[in-house]
């Protein structure tokens, strides 16, 4: 449930065998040397050999195929690396590791137990195009804020009373986050524009980890006095 599986249609070469051995502890690699025509159609394979990645989880499924394996010596490796960890996950201990391997900022929708199924479905539906366009720049996830309340509180200072909300979290190189209001009062609604606004947000990041509170005080102070300076400057200009 944390990683995609891979299926090679045709006779696999050493590149595929090597990748299968490298990743055998986390996912599955298979082969069908003489696939049927209907199977080729099902997986959208236009020619042999063809490499297919499949991911099926409770809320999210994705299948991709690559038919032109001879275009580059690195084509198979690049395809596996790009599709090994899906861009969307429902957070648990295993899927969180999977997202971590992507090394990308994560847009987290934090919700509660009752709303989890509906919110996950709405997030996937609203983010379908966004996942495709920004999947190599961001990861996307839903997390049950009641189940993981301790981690959310000690990492971001979020209590159950704050739920639901959005988080933008980057674990590398220095852990930091931003938080955003959810749904404009609707605790289930998610729009594509909500996700794009988070991606394009330019507000300051807040720190997590050691001395985070002190660092964040500095950021908030800078914002506060910066706004006061702007207001003062505008007031002076009006009086001139």
Coordinates of N, CA and C in Angstrom, one line a residue:
X1 N 0.8 -1.2 0.0 CA 0.0 0.0 0.0 C 0.8 1.3 0.0
X2 N 2.2 1.1 0.3 CA 3.0 2.3 0.3 C 3.8 2.6 -1.0
X3 N 3.9 1.5 -1.8 CA 4.7 1.7 -3.0 C 4.0 1.0 -4.2
X4 N 4.3 1.5 -5.4 CA 3.8 0.9 -6.6 C 4.5 -0.4 -6.9
X5 N 3.8 -1.3 -7.6 CA 4.3 -2.5 -8.1 C 4.6 -2.4 -9.6
X6 N 5.5 -3.2 -10.1 CA 5.9 -3.1 -11.5 C 5.8 -4.4 -12.2
X7 N 5.3 -4.3 -13.5 CA 5.1 -5.5 -14.3 C 5.8 -5.3 -15.7
X8 N 6.7 -6.2 -16.0 CA 7.4 -6.1 -17.3 C 6.7 -7.0 -18.3
X9 N 6.2 -6.5 -19.4 CA 5.6 -7.2 -20.5 C 6.6 -7.4 -21.6
X10 N 7.0 -8.7 -21.8 CA 8.0 -9.0 -22.8 C 9.2 -9.7 -22.0
X11 N 10.2 -9.9 -22.7 CA 11.4 -10.6 -22.0 C 12.2 -9.5 -21.3
X12 N 12.3 -9.5 -20.0 CA 13.0 -8.5 -19.3 C 14.5 -8.6 -19.5
X13 N 15.2 -7.4 -19.5 CA 16.6 -7.4 -19.6 C 17.3 -7.2 -18.2
X14 N 18.6 -7.1 -18.2 CA 19.3 -7.0 -16.9 C 18.9 -5.7 -16.1
X15 N 18.6 -4.7 -16.8 CA 18.2 -3.4 -16.0 C 17.0 -3.7 -15.1
X16 N 16.0 -4.3 -15.6 CA 14.8 -4.6 -14.8 C 15.1 -5.6 -13.7
X17 N 15.9 -6.6 -14.0 CA 16.3 -7.6 -12.9 C 17.0 -6.9 -11.8
X18 N 17.9 -6.0 -12.2 CA 18.7 -5.3 -11.2 C 17.8 -4.4 -10.3
X19 N 16.9 -3.7 -10.9 CA 16.0 -2.9 -10.1 C 15.1 -3.7 -9.2
X20 N 14.6 -4.8 -9.7 CA 13.8 -5.7 -8.9 C 14.6 -6.2 -7.7
X21 N 15.8 -6.5 -7.8 CA 16.6 -6.9 -6.7 C 16.9 -5.8 -5.7
X22 N 17.0 -4.6 -6.2 CA 17.3 -3.4 -5.3 C 16.1 -3.1 -4.5
X23 N 14.9 -3.2 -5.0 CA 13.7 -2.8 -4.3 C 12.8 -4.0 -3.8
X24 N 13.4 -5.1 -3.8 CA 12.6 -6.3 -3.4 C 12.1 -6.3 -2.0
X25 N 12.7 -5.5 -1.1 CA 12.2 -5.5 0.3 C 11.0 -4.6 0.5
X26 N 10.7 -3.7 -0.5 CA 9.6 -2.8 -0.3 C 8.4 -3.0 -1.3
X27 N 8.6 -3.7 -2.4 CA 7.5 -3.8 -3.3 C 7.7 -5.0 -4.2
X28 N 6.9 -5.2 -5.3 CA 6.9 -6.4 -6.1 C 7.2 -6.0 -7.6
X29 N 8.0 -6.9 -8.2 CA 8.3 -6.8 -9.6 C 7.9 -8.2 -10.2
X30 N 7.2 -8.1 -11.4 CA 6.8 -9.3 -12.1 C 7.0 -9.2 -13.6
X31 N 6.8 -10.3 -14.3 CA 7.0 -10.3 -15.7 C 6.0 -11.2 -16.4
X32 N 5.6 -10.9 -17.6 CA 4.8 -11.7 -18.5 C 5.5 -11.7 -19.8
X33 N 6.2 -12.7 -20.2 CA 7.0 -12.6 -21.5 C 6.1 -12.6 -22.7
X34 N 4.9 -13.2 -22.7 CA 4.0 -13.3 -23.9 C 2.6 -12.8 -23.5
X35 N 2.5 -11.5 -23.2 CA 1.1 -11.0 -22.8 C 0.1 -11.1 -23.9
X36 N -1.2 -11.3 -23.5 CA -2.2 -11.3 -24.5 C -2.5 -9.9 -25.0
X37 N -3.2 -9.8 -26.1 CA -3.5 -8.5 -26.7 C -4.4 -7.7 -25.8
X38 N -5.4 -8.4 -25.1 CA -6.3 -7.7 -24.2 C -5.5 -7.1 -23.0
X39 N -4.5 -7.8 -22.5 CA -3.7 -7.3 -21.4 C -2.9 -6.1 -21.9
X40 N -2.4 -6.1 -23.1 CA -1.7 -4.9 -23.6 C -2.6 -3.7 -23.7
X41 N -3.9 -4.0 -24.1 CA -4.8 -2.9 -24.2 C -5.2 -2.3 -22.8
X42 N -5.4 -3.3 -21.9 CA -5.8 -2.9 -20.5 C -4.7 -2.0 -19.9
X43 N -3.4 -2.3 -20.2 CA -2.4 -1.5 -19.6 C -1.8 -0.4 -20.5
X44 N -2.5 -0.2 -21.6 CA -2.2 0.9 -22.5 C -0.8 0.8 -23.1
X45 N -0.4 -0.5 -23.3 CA 0.9 -0.7 -23.9 C 0.8 -0.8 -25.4
X46 N 1.6 0.0 -26.1 CA 1.5 0.0 -27.6 C 2.5 -0.9 -28.3
X47 N 3.5 -1.3 -27.6 CA 4.5 -2.2 -28.2 C 5.3 -2.9 -27.0
X48 N 5.9 -4.0 -27.4 CA 6.7 -4.8 -26.5 C 8.2 -4.5 -26.7
X49 N 9.0 -4.4 -25.7 CA 8.7 -4.6 -24.3 C 8.0 -3.4 -23.7
X50 N 7.2 -3.6 -22.7 CA 6.5 -2.5 -22.0 C 6.6 -2.6 -20.5
X51 N 6.8 -1.6 -19.8 CA 6.9 -1.6 -18.4 C 5.7 -0.9 -17.8
X52 N 5.0 -1.5 -16.8 CA 3.8 -1.0 -16.2 C 4.0 -0.8 -14.7
X53 N 3.6 0.3 -14.1 CA 3.5 0.5 -12.7 C 2.1 0.6 -12.3
X54 N 1.8 -0.1 -11.2 CA 0.4 -0.1 -10.7 C 0.4 0.2 -9.2
X55 N -0.5 1.0 -8.8 CA -0.7 1.3 -7.4 C -2.1 1.3 -7.0
X56 N -2.5 0.5 -6.0 CA -3.9 0.4 -5.6 C -4.0 0.5 -4.1
X57 N -4.6 1.6 -3.6 CA -4.9 1.7 -2.1 C -6.3 2.0 -1.9
X58 N -6.7 2.2 -0.7 CA -8.1 2.4 -0.3 C -8.8 3.5 -1.0
X59 N -8.1 4.7 -1.2 CA -8.7 5.8 -1.7 C -8.1 6.2 -3.1
X60 N -7.0 5.7 -3.4 CA -6.2 6.2 -4.6 C -5.6 5.1 -5.4
X61 N -5.8 5.1 -6.7 CA -5.2 4.1 -7.6 C -4.6 4.8 -8.8
X62 N -3.5 4.2 -9.3 CA -2.9 4.8 -10.5 C -2.1 3.8 -11.2
X63 N -2.3 3.7 -12.6 CA -1.5 2.8 -13.4 C -0.9 3.6 -14.5
X64 N 0.4 3.4 -14.8 CA 1.1 4.0 -15.8 C 1.9 3.0 -16.6
X65 N 2.2 3.3 -17.9 CA 2.9 2.4 -18.7 C 4.0 3.1 -19.6
X66 N 5.0 2.4 -19.9 CA 6.1 2.9 -20.7 C 6.5 1.9 -21.8
X67 N 6.1 2.2 -23.0 CA 6.4 1.2 -24.1 C 7.7 1.4 -24.8
X68 N 8.2 2.6 -24.9 CA 9.4 2.9 -25.6 C 10.6 2.7 -24.7
X69 N 11.0 1.5 -24.4 CA 12.1 1.2 -23.5 C 13.4 1.3 -24.1
X70 N 13.5 1.4 -25.4 CA 14.8 1.5 -26.1 C 15.3 2.9 -26.4
X71 N 14.4 3.9 -26.0 CA 14.8 5.3 -26.3 C 16.0 5.7 -25.5
X72 N 16.2 5.1 -24.3 CA 17.3 5.6 -23.5 C 17.8 4.4 -22.6
X73 N 19.1 4.3 -22.3 CA 19.6 3.3 -21.4 C 19.0 3.5 -20.0
X74 N 18.6 4.7 -19.7 CA 18.1 5.0 -18.3 C 16.6 5.0 -18.2
X75 N 15.9 4.6 -19.3 CA 14.5 4.7 -19.4 C 13.8 3.9 -18.3
X76 N 14.2 2.7 -18.1 CA 13.6 1.8 -17.1 C 13.8 2.3 -15.7
X77 N 15.1 2.6 -15.4 CA 15.4 3.2 -14.1 C 14.7 4.4 -13.8
X78 N 14.6 5.3 -14.7 CA 13.9 6.6 -14.5 C 12.4 6.4 -14.3
X79 N 11.8 5.4 -15.0 CA 10.4 5.1 -14.9 C 10.1 4.6 -13.5
X80 N 10.9 3.6 -13.0 CA 10.7 3.0 -11.7 C 10.9 4.1 -10.6
X81 N 11.9 4.9 -10.7 CA 12.2 5.9 -9.7 C 11.1 7.0 -9.6
X82 N 10.5 7.3 -10.8 CA 9.5 8.3 -10.9 C 8.1 7.8 -10.3
X83 N 7.9 6.5 -10.4 CA 6.6 6.0 -10.0 C 6.6 5.1 -8.8
X84 N 7.8 4.9 -8.2 CA 7.9 4.0 -7.0 C 7.0 4.4 -5.9
X85 N 7.1 5.7 -5.5 CA 6.3 6.2 -4.4 C 5.3 7.2 -5.0
X86 N 4.0 6.8 -4.9 CA 2.9 7.6 -5.5 C 2.9 9.0 -4.9
X87 N 2.4 10.0 -5.7 CA 2.3 11.4 -5.2 C 1.3 11.6 -4.1
X88 N 0.3 10.7 -4.0 CA -0.7 10.9 -3.0 C -0.7 9.7 -2.0
X89 N -0.8 9.9 -0.7 CA -0.9 8.8 0.3 C -1.8 9.2 1.4
X90 N -2.4 8.2 2.0 CA -3.1 8.4 3.3 C -2.1 8.0 4.3
X91 N -1.8 8.9 5.3 CA -0.7 8.8 6.1 C -0.9 7.7 7.2
X92 N 0.1 6.8 7.2 CA 0.4 5.9 8.4 C 1.9 5.7 8.5
X93 N 2.3 4.8 9.3 CA 3.8 4.8 9.5 C 4.5 4.3 8.3
X94 N 3.9 3.5 7.5 CA 4.6 3.0 6.3 C 4.5 4.0 5.1
X95 N 3.4 4.6 4.9 CA 3.2 5.5 3.8 C 4.0 6.8 4.1
X96 N 4.2 7.2 5.3 CA 4.9 8.3 5.7 C 6.4 8.2 5.2
X97 N 6.9 6.9 5.4 CA 8.3 6.6 4.9 C 8.3 6.7 3.4
X98 N 7.3 6.3 2.8 CA 7.2 6.3 1.3 C 7.3 7.7 0.8
X99 N 6.5 8.6 1.4 CA 6.6 10.0 1.0 C 7.9 10.6 1.3
X100 N 8.5 10.2 2.4 CA 9.8 10.7 2.8 C 10.9 10.4 1.8
X101 N 10.8 9.2 1.1 CA 11.7 8.9 0.0 C 11.6 9.8 -1.2
X102 N 10.5 10.4 -1.3 CA 10.4 11.4 -2.4 C 11.2 12.7 -2.2
X103 N 11.4 13.0 -0.9 CA 12.2 14.2 -0.5 C 11.6 15.5 -1.0
X104 N 10.2 15.6 -1.0 CA 9.6 16.8 -1.5 C 8.7 17.4 -0.5
X105 N 8.3 18.7 -0.6 CA 7.4 19.2 0.4 C 6.0 18.5 0.2
X106 N 5.3 18.4 1.4 CA 4.1 17.6 1.4 C 2.9 18.5 1.7
X107 N 1.9 18.5 0.9 CA 0.6 19.2 1.3 C -0.3 18.3 2.0
X108 N -0.5 18.5 3.3 CA -1.2 17.6 4.1 C -2.6 18.2 4.4
X109 N -3.6 17.4 4.2 CA -5.0 17.7 4.6 C -5.2 17.0 5.9
X110 N -5.4 17.8 7.0 CA -5.6 17.2 8.3 C -7.1 17.2 8.6
X111 N -7.6 16.1 8.9 CA -9.1 16.0 9.1 C -9.3 15.0 10.3
X112 N -10.5 14.6 10.6 CA -10.8 13.8 11.7 C -11.3 12.4 11.2
X113 N -11.6 11.5 12.1 CA -12.0 10.1 11.8 C -13.2 10.1 11.0
X114 N -14.3 10.8 11.4 CA -15.6 10.7 10.7 C -15.5 11.3 9.3
X115 N -14.8 12.3 9.1 CA -14.7 13.0 7.8 C -13.7 12.4 6.9
X116 N -12.8 11.6 7.4 CA -11.7 11.1 6.6 C -12.0 10.5 5.2
X117 N -13.0 9.6 5.1 CA -13.3 9.0 3.8 C -13.8 10.1 2.8
X118 N -14.6 11.0 3.2 CA -15.2 12.0 2.3 C -14.1 13.0 2.0
X119 N -13.3 13.5 2.9 CA -12.2 14.5 2.7 C -11.2 13.9 1.7
X120 N -10.8 12.6 2.0 CA -9.8 12.0 1.1 C -10.3 11.9 -0.4
X121 N -11.6 11.5 -0.5 CA -12.2 11.5 -1.8 C -12.2 12.8 -2.5
X122 N -12.6 13.8 -1.7 CA -12.7 15.2 -2.3 C -11.3 15.7 -2.7
X123 N -10.3 15.4 -1.8 CA -8.9 15.9 -2.1 C -8.4 15.2 -3.4
X124 N -8.6 14.0 -3.6 CA -8.1 13.3 -4.8 C -8.9 13.8 -6.0
X125 N -10.2 14.0 -5.9 CA -10.9 14.5 -7.0 C -10.5 15.9 -7.4
X126 N -10.3 16.8 -6.4 CA -9.9 18.2 -6.7 C -8.5 18.3 -7.2
X127 N -7.7 17.3 -6.7 CA -6.2 17.4 -7.0 C -5.8 16.6 -8.2
X128 N -6.7 15.9 -8.9 CA -6.3 15.0 -10.0 C -5.3 15.6 -11.0
X129 N -5.7 16.8 -11.5 CA -4.8 17.5 -12.4 C -3.5 18.0 -11.8
X130 N -3.7 18.5 -10.5 CA -2.6 19.1 -9.8 C -1.5 18.0 -9.5
X131 N -2.0 16.8 -9.1 CA -1.0 15.7 -8.9 C -0.2 15.4 -10.1
X132 N -0.8 15.5 -11.3 CA -0.1 15.2 -12.5 C 0.9 16.3 -12.8
X133 N 0.5 17.6 -12.6 CA 1.3 18.7 -13.0 C 2.5 19.0 -12.0
X134 N 2.2 18.8 -10.7 CA 3.1 19.1 -9.7 C 3.7 17.9 -8.9
X135 N 3.4 16.7 -9.4 CA 3.8 15.5 -8.7 C 5.3 15.3 -8.5
X136 N 6.1 16.0 -9.3 CA 7.5 15.9 -9.2 C 8.1 17.0 -8.3
X137 N 7.2 17.9 -7.9 CA 7.7 19.0 -7.0 C 7.1 18.9 -5.6
X138 N 5.9 18.3 -5.5 CA 5.2 18.2 -4.2 C 4.7 16.8 -4.0
X139 N 4.5 16.4 -2.8 CA 3.7 15.2 -2.4 C 2.4 15.7 -1.8
X140 N 1.4 14.8 -1.8 CA 0.1 15.2 -1.3 C -0.4 14.0 -0.4
X141 N -1.1 14.4 0.7 CA -1.5 13.4 1.7 C -2.7 13.8 2.5
X142 N -3.4 12.9 3.0 CA -4.4 13.1 4.0 C -3.9 12.4 5.3
X143 N -4.2 13.0 6.5 CA -3.8 12.5 7.7 C -5.0 12.6 8.7
X144 N -5.2 11.6 9.5 CA -6.2 11.6 10.5 C -5.7 12.3 11.8
X145 N -6.1 13.5 12.0 CA -5.6 14.3 13.1 C -5.9 13.8 14.5
X146 N -7.0 13.0 14.6 CA -7.3 12.4 15.9 C -6.3 11.2 16.2
X147 N -6.0 10.5 15.1 CA -5.1 9.3 15.3 C -3.6 9.8 15.5
X148 N -3.2 10.8 14.9 CA -1.8 11.3 15.0 C -1.7 12.6 15.7
X149 N -2.6 12.8 16.7 CA -2.7 14.1 17.4 C -1.4 14.4 18.1
X150 N -0.7 13.4 18.6 CA 0.6 13.7 19.4 C 1.6 14.2 18.4
X151 N 1.8 13.6 17.3 CA 2.8 14.1 16.3 C 2.5 15.4 15.8
X152 N 1.2 15.7 15.5 CA 0.8 17.0 15.0 C 1.0 18.1 16.1
X153 N 0.8 17.7 17.3 CA 0.9 18.7 18.4 C 2.4 19.1 18.6
X154 N 3.2 18.0 18.8 CA 4.6 18.3 19.2 C 5.4 18.8 18.0
X155 N 5.0 18.5 16.8 CA 5.7 19.0 15.6 C 5.3 20.3 15.1
X156 N 3.9 20.6 15.1 CA 3.4 21.8 14.6 C 2.6 22.6 15.5
X157 N 2.4 22.1 16.8 CA 1.6 22.9 17.7 C 0.1 22.8 17.4
X158 N -0.3 21.8 16.7 CA -1.7 21.7 16.3 C -2.5 20.8 17.3
X159 N -3.6 21.3 17.8 CA -4.5 20.6 18.6 C -5.7 20.1 17.9
X160 N -6.4 19.2 18.5 CA -7.6 18.6 17.8 C -8.7 19.7 17.5
X161 N -8.6 20.8 18.3 CA -9.6 21.9 18.1 C -9.2 22.7 16.8
X162 N -8.0 22.6 16.3 CA -7.6 23.3 15.1 C -8.1 22.5 13.8
X163 N -8.5 21.3 13.9 CA -8.8 20.5 12.8 C -10.2 20.9 12.3
X164 N -10.5 20.9 10.9 CA -9.5 20.6 9.8 C -8.7 21.8 9.4
X165 N -7.6 21.5 8.7 CA -6.7 22.5 8.2 C -5.8 21.9 7.2
X166 N -5.1 22.8 6.4 CA -4.0 22.3 5.5 C -2.7 22.6 6.2
X167 N -1.7 21.7 5.9 CA -0.3 22.0 6.2 C 0.5 21.8 5.0
X168 N 1.5 22.7 4.8 CA 2.6 22.5 3.8 C 3.8 22.2 4.6
X169 N 4.4 21.0 4.5 CA 5.5 20.6 5.4 C 6.7 20.1 4.5
X170 N 7.8 20.7 4.8 CA 9.0 20.2 4.1 C 10.0 19.7 5.1
X171 N 10.3 18.4 5.0 CA 11.2 17.8 6.0 C 12.7 18.0 5.7
X172 N 13.1 18.4 4.5 CA 14.5 18.7 4.1 C 14.6 20.0 3.4
X173 N 15.8 20.7 3.5 CA 16.9 20.3 4.3 C 16.7 20.6 5.8
X174 N 15.9 21.6 6.1 CA 15.6 22.0 7.4 C 14.0 21.9 7.6
X175 N 13.6 21.1 8.6 CA 12.1 20.9 8.7 C 11.4 22.2 9.0
X176 N 10.4 22.5 8.2 CA 9.6 23.7 8.3 C 8.2 23.5 7.7
X177 N 7.3 24.4 8.1 CA 5.9 24.2 7.7 C 5.2 25.6 7.5
X178 N 4.0 25.5 6.9 CA 3.1 26.6 6.8 C 1.7 25.9 7.1
X179 N 0.8 26.7 7.7 CA -0.6 26.2 7.9 C -1.6 27.1 7.2
X180 N -2.7 26.5 6.8 CA -3.7 27.3 6.0 C -5.1 26.9 6.5
X181 N -6.0 27.9 6.4 CA -7.4 27.6 6.8 C -8.0 26.7 5.8
X182 N -9.0 25.9 6.3 CA -9.6 24.9 5.5 C -11.0 25.2 5.1
X183 N -11.3 25.2 3.8 CA -12.7 25.1 3.3 C -13.5 26.3 3.5
X184 N -13.0 27.4 4.0 CA -13.8 28.6 4.2 C -15.1 28.3 5.0
X185 N -15.0 27.5 6.1 CA -16.1 27.2 6.9 C -16.7 25.8 6.6
X186 N -16.5 25.3 5.4 CA -17.0 23.9 5.0 C -15.9 22.9 5.3
X187 N -16.2 22.0 6.2 CA -15.2 21.1 6.7 C -14.9 19.9 5.8
X188 N -15.6 19.8 4.7 CA -15.5 18.8 3.7 C -15.0 19.2 2.3
X189 N -15.2 20.5 2.0 CA -15.0 21.0 0.7 C -13.5 21.2 0.4
X190 N -13.0 20.7 -0.7 CA -11.6 21.0 -1.2 C -11.7 21.3 -2.6
X191 N -11.1 22.4 -3.0 CA -11.1 22.8 -4.5 C -9.7 22.7 -5.0
X192 N -9.6 22.6 -6.3 CA -8.3 22.7 -7.0 C -7.6 24.0 -6.7
X193 N -8.4 25.1 -6.6 CA -7.8 26.4 -6.4 C -7.1 26.4 -5.0
X194 N -7.8 25.8 -4.0 CA -7.2 25.7 -2.7 C -5.8 25.1 -2.7
X195 N -5.6 24.0 -3.5 CA -4.3 23.4 -3.6 C -3.3 24.2 -4.3
X196 N -3.7 24.9 -5.4 CA -2.8 25.7 -6.2 C -2.4 26.9 -5.3
X197 N -3.3 27.5 -4.5 CA -2.9 28.6 -3.7 C -1.9 28.2 -2.7
X198 N -1.9 27.0 -2.2 CA -0.9 26.6 -1.2 C 0.5 26.4 -1.9
X199 N 0.4 25.8 -3.1 CA 1.6 25.6 -3.9 C 2.3 26.9 -4.2
X200 N 1.5 28.0 -4.5 CA 2.1 29.2 -5.0 C 2.3 30.2 -3.8
X201 N 2.0 29.8 -2.6 CA 2.1 30.7 -1.5 C 3.5 31.2 -1.2
X202 N 3.7 32.4 -0.9 CA 5.0 33.0 -0.7 C 5.2 33.5 0.8
X203 N 4.3 33.1 1.7 CA 4.5 33.6 3.0 C 5.6 32.8 3.7
X204 N 6.2 33.3 4.8 CA 7.3 32.7 5.5 C 7.0 31.3 6.0
X205 N 8.1 30.5 6.0 CA 8.0 29.2 6.6 C 8.3 29.3 8.1
X206 N 7.6 28.4 8.9 CA 7.9 28.3 10.3 C 8.7 27.0 10.6
X207 N 9.5 27.1 11.6 CA 10.5 26.0 11.9 C 9.8 24.9 12.7
X208 N 10.3 23.7 12.6 CA 10.0 22.6 13.6 C 11.4 22.1 14.1
X209 N 11.3 21.3 15.2 CA 12.6 20.7 15.7 C 13.2 21.6 16.8
X210 N 14.5 21.5 17.0 CA 15.2 22.2 18.0 C 15.1 23.7 17.9
X211 N 14.8 24.4 19.0 CA 14.7 25.8 19.1 C 13.7 26.4 18.1
X212 N 12.7 25.6 17.7 CA 11.7 26.1 16.7 C 10.9 27.2 17.3
X213 N 10.6 27.2 18.6 CA 9.8 28.3 19.2 C 10.5 29.6 19.1
X214 N 11.8 29.6 19.4 CA 12.6 30.8 19.4 C 12.7 31.4 18.0
X215 N 13.0 30.5 17.0 CA 13.1 30.9 15.6 C 11.8 31.4 15.1
X216 N 10.6 30.8 15.5 CA 9.3 31.3 15.0 C 8.9 32.6 15.6
X217 N 9.3 32.8 16.8 CA 9.1 34.1 17.4 C 9.8 35.2 16.6
X218 N 11.0 34.9 16.1 CA 11.7 35.9 15.3 C 11.0 36.2 14.0
X219 N 10.4 35.1 13.4 CA 9.7 35.3 12.1 C 8.4 36.1 12.4
X220 N 7.7 35.8 13.5 CA 6.4 36.5 13.7 C 6.7 38.0 14.1
X221 N 7.8 38.2 14.8 CA 8.2 39.6 15.1 C 8.5 40.4 13.9
X222 N 9.3 39.8 13.0 CA 9.6 40.4 11.7 C 8.4 40.8 10.9
X223 N 7.4 39.8 10.9 CA 6.2 40.1 10.2 C 5.4 41.3 10.8
X224 N 5.3 41.2 12.2 CA 4.5 42.2 12.9 C 5.1 43.6 12.7
X225 N 6.4 43.8 12.9 CA 7.0 45.1 12.8 C 7.1 45.5 11.3
X226 N 7.2 44.5 10.4 CA 7.2 44.9 9.0 C 5.9 45.5 8.6
X227 N 4.8 44.9 9.1 CA 3.5 45.5 8.8 C 3.3 46.9 9.4
X228 N 3.8 47.0 10.6 CA 3.6 48.3 11.3 C 4.4 49.4 10.5
X229 N 5.6 49.0 10.0 CA 6.4 49.9 9.3 C 5.7 50.4 8.0
X230 N 5.1 49.4 7.3 CA 4.4 49.7 6.0 C 3.3 50.7 6.3
X231 N 2.5 50.4 7.4 CA 1.4 51.3 7.7 C 1.9 52.7 8.0
X232 N 3.0 52.8 8.8 CA 3.6 54.1 9.2 C 4.0 54.8 7.9
X233 N 4.7 54.1 7.0 CA 5.2 54.7 5.8 C 4.1 55.3 5.0
X234 N 3.0 54.5 4.8 CA 1.9 54.9 4.0 C 1.2 56.1 4.7
X235 N 1.2 56.2 6.0 CA 0.6 57.3 6.7 C 1.4 58.6 6.5
X236 N 2.7 58.4 6.5 CA 3.6 59.6 6.3 C 3.4 60.1 4.9
X237 N 3.3 59.2 3.9 CA 3.2 59.6 2.5 C 1.9 60.3 2.3
X238 N 0.8 59.9 3.0 CA -0.5 60.6 2.9 C -0.4 62.0 3.4
X239 N 0.4 62.2 4.5 CA 0.4 63.5 5.1 C 1.3 64.5 4.4
X240 N 2.1 64.0 3.4 CA 3.0 64.9 2.7 C 2.3 65.8 1.7

